[in-house]
PDB file of C-alpha atoms in Angstrom:
ATOM      1  CA  UNK A   1      13.420   8.728  10.841  1.00 90.00           C
ATOM      2  CA  UNK A   2      10.570   5.412  11.190  1.00 92.00           C
ATOM      3  CA  UNK A   3       6.830   5.825  12.328  1.00 93.00           C
ATOM      4  CA  UNK A   4       4.973   2.976  14.098  1.00 95.00           C
ATOM      5  CA  UNK A   5       1.172   2.736  13.817  1.00 96.00           C
ATOM      6  CA  UNK A   6      -1.426   0.454  14.335  1.00 95.00           C
ATOM      7  CA  UNK A   7      -4.648  -0.426  14.708  1.00 96.00           C
ATOM      8  CA  UNK A   8      -7.223   1.963  17.523  1.00 96.00           C
ATOM      9  CA  UNK A   9      -8.934  -1.441  17.813  1.00 95.00           C
ATOM     10  CA  UNK A  10      -6.306  -4.051  17.911  1.00 96.00           C
ATOM     11  CA  UNK A  11      -7.391  -5.311  20.893  1.00 95.00           C
ATOM     12  CA  UNK A  12     -11.112  -6.073  19.516  1.00 96.00           C
ATOM     13  CA  UNK A  13      -9.975  -6.630  15.615  1.00 96.00           C
ATOM     14  CA  UNK A  14      -6.690  -9.068  15.833  1.00 97.00           C
ATOM     15  CA  UNK A  15      -8.096 -12.365  17.048  1.00 97.00           C
ATOM     16  CA  UNK A  16      -6.317 -15.061  16.822  1.00 97.00           C
ATOM     17  CA  UNK A  17      -7.940 -16.544  14.038  1.00 97.00           C
ATOM     18  CA  UNK A  18      -7.798 -12.861  12.165  1.00 97.00           C
ATOM     19  CA  UNK A  19      -4.342 -12.619  12.931  1.00 97.00           C
ATOM     20  CA  UNK A  20      -3.413 -16.247  11.083  1.00 97.00           C
ATOM     21  CA  UNK A  21      -5.799 -14.877   8.776  1.00 97.00           C
ATOM     22  CA  UNK A  22      -2.873 -11.574   8.291  1.00 97.00           C
ATOM     23  CA  UNK A  23      -0.017 -13.473   8.395  1.00 97.00           C
ATOM     24  CA  UNK A  24      -1.020 -16.316   5.351  1.00 96.00           C
ATOM     25  CA  UNK A  25      -2.638 -12.897   3.584  1.00 96.00           C
ATOM     26  CA  UNK A  26       1.381 -11.610   4.007  1.00 96.00           C
ATOM     27  CA  UNK A  27       3.811 -14.479   3.443  1.00 96.00           C
ATOM     28  CA  UNK A  28       1.999 -15.799   0.422  1.00 94.00           C
ATOM     29  CA  UNK A  29       3.795 -12.960  -0.773  1.00 94.00           C
ATOM     30  CA  UNK A  30       6.581 -13.711  -0.205  1.00 93.00           C
ATOM     31  CA  UNK A  31       9.469 -14.803  -2.697  1.00 94.00           C
ATOM     32  CA  UNK A  32       7.477 -11.861  -4.998  1.00 96.00           C
ATOM     33  CA  UNK A  33       9.288  -8.914  -6.997  1.00 97.00           C
ATOM     34  CA  UNK A  34       9.428  -5.484  -6.256  1.00 97.00           C
ATOM     35  CA  UNK A  35       6.426  -4.124  -8.001  1.00 96.00           C
ATOM     36  CA  UNK A  36       7.926  -1.046  -9.500  1.00 94.00           C
ATOM     37  CA  UNK A  37       5.113   0.516 -11.808  1.00 94.00           C
ATOM     38  CA  UNK A  38       2.292  -0.289  -9.256  1.00 94.00           C
ATOM     39  CA  UNK A  39       0.218  -2.405 -10.152  1.00 94.00           C
ATOM     40  CA  UNK A  40      -2.969  -3.865  -8.812  1.00 95.00           C
ATOM     41  CA  UNK A  41      -2.190  -6.967  -9.128  1.00 94.00           C
ATOM     42  CA  UNK A  42      -0.807  -9.913  -7.169  1.00 94.00           C
ATOM     43  CA  UNK A  43       2.353 -10.841  -9.227  1.00 95.00           C
ATOM     44  CA  UNK A  44       4.362  -8.637  -7.845  1.00 97.00           C
ATOM     45  CA  UNK A  45       3.839  -6.046  -5.187  1.00 97.00           C
ATOM     46  CA  UNK A  46       5.142  -3.074  -2.860  1.00 97.00           C
ATOM     47  CA  UNK A  47       5.243  -2.413   0.778  1.00 95.00           C
ATOM     48  CA  UNK A  48       2.218  -0.316   1.281  1.00 97.00           C
ATOM     49  CA  UNK A  49      -0.010  -2.560  -1.357  1.00 97.00           C
ATOM     50  CA  UNK A  50       1.317  -5.554   0.550  1.00 97.00           C
ATOM     51  CA  UNK A  51      -0.495  -3.198   3.601  1.00 96.00           C
ATOM     52  CA  UNK A  52      -3.908  -2.626   2.636  1.00 97.00           C
ATOM     53  CA  UNK A  53      -4.366  -6.464   0.841  1.00 97.00           C
ATOM     54  CA  UNK A  54      -3.340  -8.053   3.947  1.00 97.00           C
ATOM     55  CA  UNK A  55      -5.701  -6.107   5.964  1.00 97.00           C
ATOM     56  CA  UNK A  56      -8.497  -5.651   3.533  1.00 97.00           C
ATOM     57  CA  UNK A  57      -8.204  -9.659   2.814  1.00 97.00           C
ATOM     58  CA  UNK A  58      -8.272 -10.331   6.267  1.00 97.00           C
ATOM     59  CA  UNK A  59     -10.388  -8.221   8.566  1.00 97.00           C
ATOM     60  CA  UNK A  60     -12.479  -6.401   5.783  1.00 97.00           C
ATOM     61  CA  UNK A  61     -10.922  -2.920   6.378  1.00 97.00           C
ATOM     62  CA  UNK A  62      -9.212  -0.417   4.085  1.00 97.00           C
ATOM     63  CA  UNK A  63      -6.365   1.103   5.474  1.00 97.00           C
ATOM     64  CA  UNK A  64      -5.940   4.069   3.967  1.00 97.00           C
ATOM     65  CA  UNK A  65      -7.859   5.244   0.716  1.00 97.00           C
ATOM     66  CA  UNK A  66      -7.000   4.035  -2.906  1.00 97.00           C
ATOM     67  CA  UNK A  67      -7.008   6.438  -5.206  1.00 97.00           C
ATOM     68  CA  UNK A  68      -5.753   6.694  -9.026  1.00 97.00           C
ATOM     69  CA  UNK A  69      -2.787   7.646  -9.781  1.00 95.00           C
ATOM     70  CA  UNK A  70      -3.645  10.725 -11.710  1.00 96.00           C
ATOM     71  CA  UNK A  71      -4.626  12.355  -8.328  1.00 97.00           C
ATOM     72  CA  UNK A  72      -0.739  12.378  -7.279  1.00 95.00           C
ATOM     73  CA  UNK A  73       1.382  14.995  -8.723  1.00 95.00           C
ATOM     74  CA  UNK A  74       2.902  14.005 -11.447  1.00 95.00           C
ATOM     75  CA  UNK A  75       4.923  16.793 -12.402  1.00 96.00           C
ATOM     76  CA  UNK A  76       8.217  17.022 -11.202  1.00 97.00           C
ATOM     77  CA  UNK A  77      10.507  16.102 -13.561  1.00 97.00           C
ATOM     78  CA  UNK A  78      12.068  13.367 -11.633  1.00 96.00           C
ATOM     79  CA  UNK A  79       8.992  12.202 -11.136  1.00 95.00           C
ATOM     80  CA  UNK A  80       8.600  12.224 -15.409  1.00 95.00           C
ATOM     81  CA  UNK A  81      11.550  10.214 -15.990  1.00 96.00           C
ATOM     82  CA  UNK A  82      10.646   7.366 -13.779  1.00 95.00           C
ATOM     83  CA  UNK A  83       7.090   7.463 -15.589  1.00 95.00           C
ATOM     84  CA  UNK A  84       8.739   7.575 -19.037  1.00 96.00           C
ATOM     85  CA  UNK A  85      11.132   4.605 -17.892  1.00 95.00           C
ATOM     86  CA  UNK A  86       8.289   2.348 -16.790  1.00 94.00           C
ATOM     87  CA  UNK A  87       5.441   3.149 -18.774  1.00 95.00           C
ATOM     88  CA  UNK A  88       7.043   4.539 -21.770  1.00 95.00           C
ATOM     89  CA  UNK A  89       4.205   6.437 -23.550  1.00 93.00           C
ATOM     90  CA  UNK A  90       0.951   4.318 -21.585  1.00 94.00           C
ATOM     91  CA  UNK A  91       0.857   5.580 -18.547  1.00 96.00           C
ATOM     92  CA  UNK A  92      -1.633   3.973 -16.088  1.00 96.00           C
ATOM     93  CA  UNK A  93      -3.431   6.973 -14.850  1.00 96.00           C
ATOM     94  CA  UNK A  94      -6.892   5.022 -13.811  1.00 96.00           C
ATOM     95  CA  UNK A  95      -4.351   2.691 -11.953  1.00 95.00           C
ATOM     96  CA  UNK A  96      -5.655   2.778  -8.448  1.00 97.00           C
ATOM     97  CA  UNK A  97      -3.057   2.970  -6.058  1.00 97.00           C
ATOM     98  CA  UNK A  98      -2.345   2.998  -2.704  1.00 98.00           C
ATOM     99  CA  UNK A  99       0.026   4.943  -0.444  1.00 96.00           C
ATOM    100  CA  UNK A 100       2.484   4.705   2.536  1.00 95.00           C
ATOM    101  CA  UNK A 101       0.752   8.763   3.065  1.00 95.00           C
ATOM    102  CA  UNK A 102      -2.309   7.621   2.621  1.00 97.00           C
ATOM    103  CA  UNK A 103      -1.827   4.655   4.866  1.00 97.00           C
ATOM    104  CA  UNK A 104      -0.457   6.372   7.384  1.00 95.00           C
ATOM    105  CA  UNK A 105      -3.476   9.098   7.772  1.00 96.00           C
ATOM    106  CA  UNK A 106      -5.693   6.905   7.814  1.00 97.00           C
ATOM    107  CA  UNK A 107      -8.205   7.079  11.075  1.00 97.00           C
ATOM    108  CA  UNK A 108      -7.908   3.774  11.805  1.00 98.00           C
ATOM    109  CA  UNK A 109      -4.576   3.887  13.318  1.00 98.00           C
ATOM    110  CA  UNK A 110      -2.784   5.214  15.771  1.00 97.00           C
ATOM    111  CA  UNK A 111       0.953   6.498  16.194  1.00 97.00           C
ATOM    112  CA  UNK A 112       3.281   3.726  18.740  1.00 96.00           C
ATOM    113  CA  UNK A 113       6.284   5.558  17.885  1.00 97.00           C
ATOM    114  CA  UNK A 114       7.144   8.777  15.950  1.00 95.00           C
ATOM    115  CA  UNK A 115      11.246   9.474  14.980  1.00 95.00           C
ATOM    116  CA  UNK A 116      10.268  12.619  12.661  1.00 88.00           C
TER     117      UNK A 116
END
């Protein structure tokens, strides 16, 4: 199952120069490792971080709300296990993160296809 979304006002925002910048913002991350620790750096990158940063840097739009890691439910045993594996005892709870869910509920987007 998947959902395809786009900017509500894509015709106005995604001009030729903006599309060029958007492409540049995404391609500069090619060949980077996937960021399993969700750091807000450009050394490695995770999926929703790529989308958010590409749109922010090319359109100045915030597609979804940034959160801190501590705002998520981290209590499930599997989540606790992954946190321990990835961070040990130094979990960066203040780290800014962008989740796919936050992007999906952005009021700047419309759904084009939804197979859920």
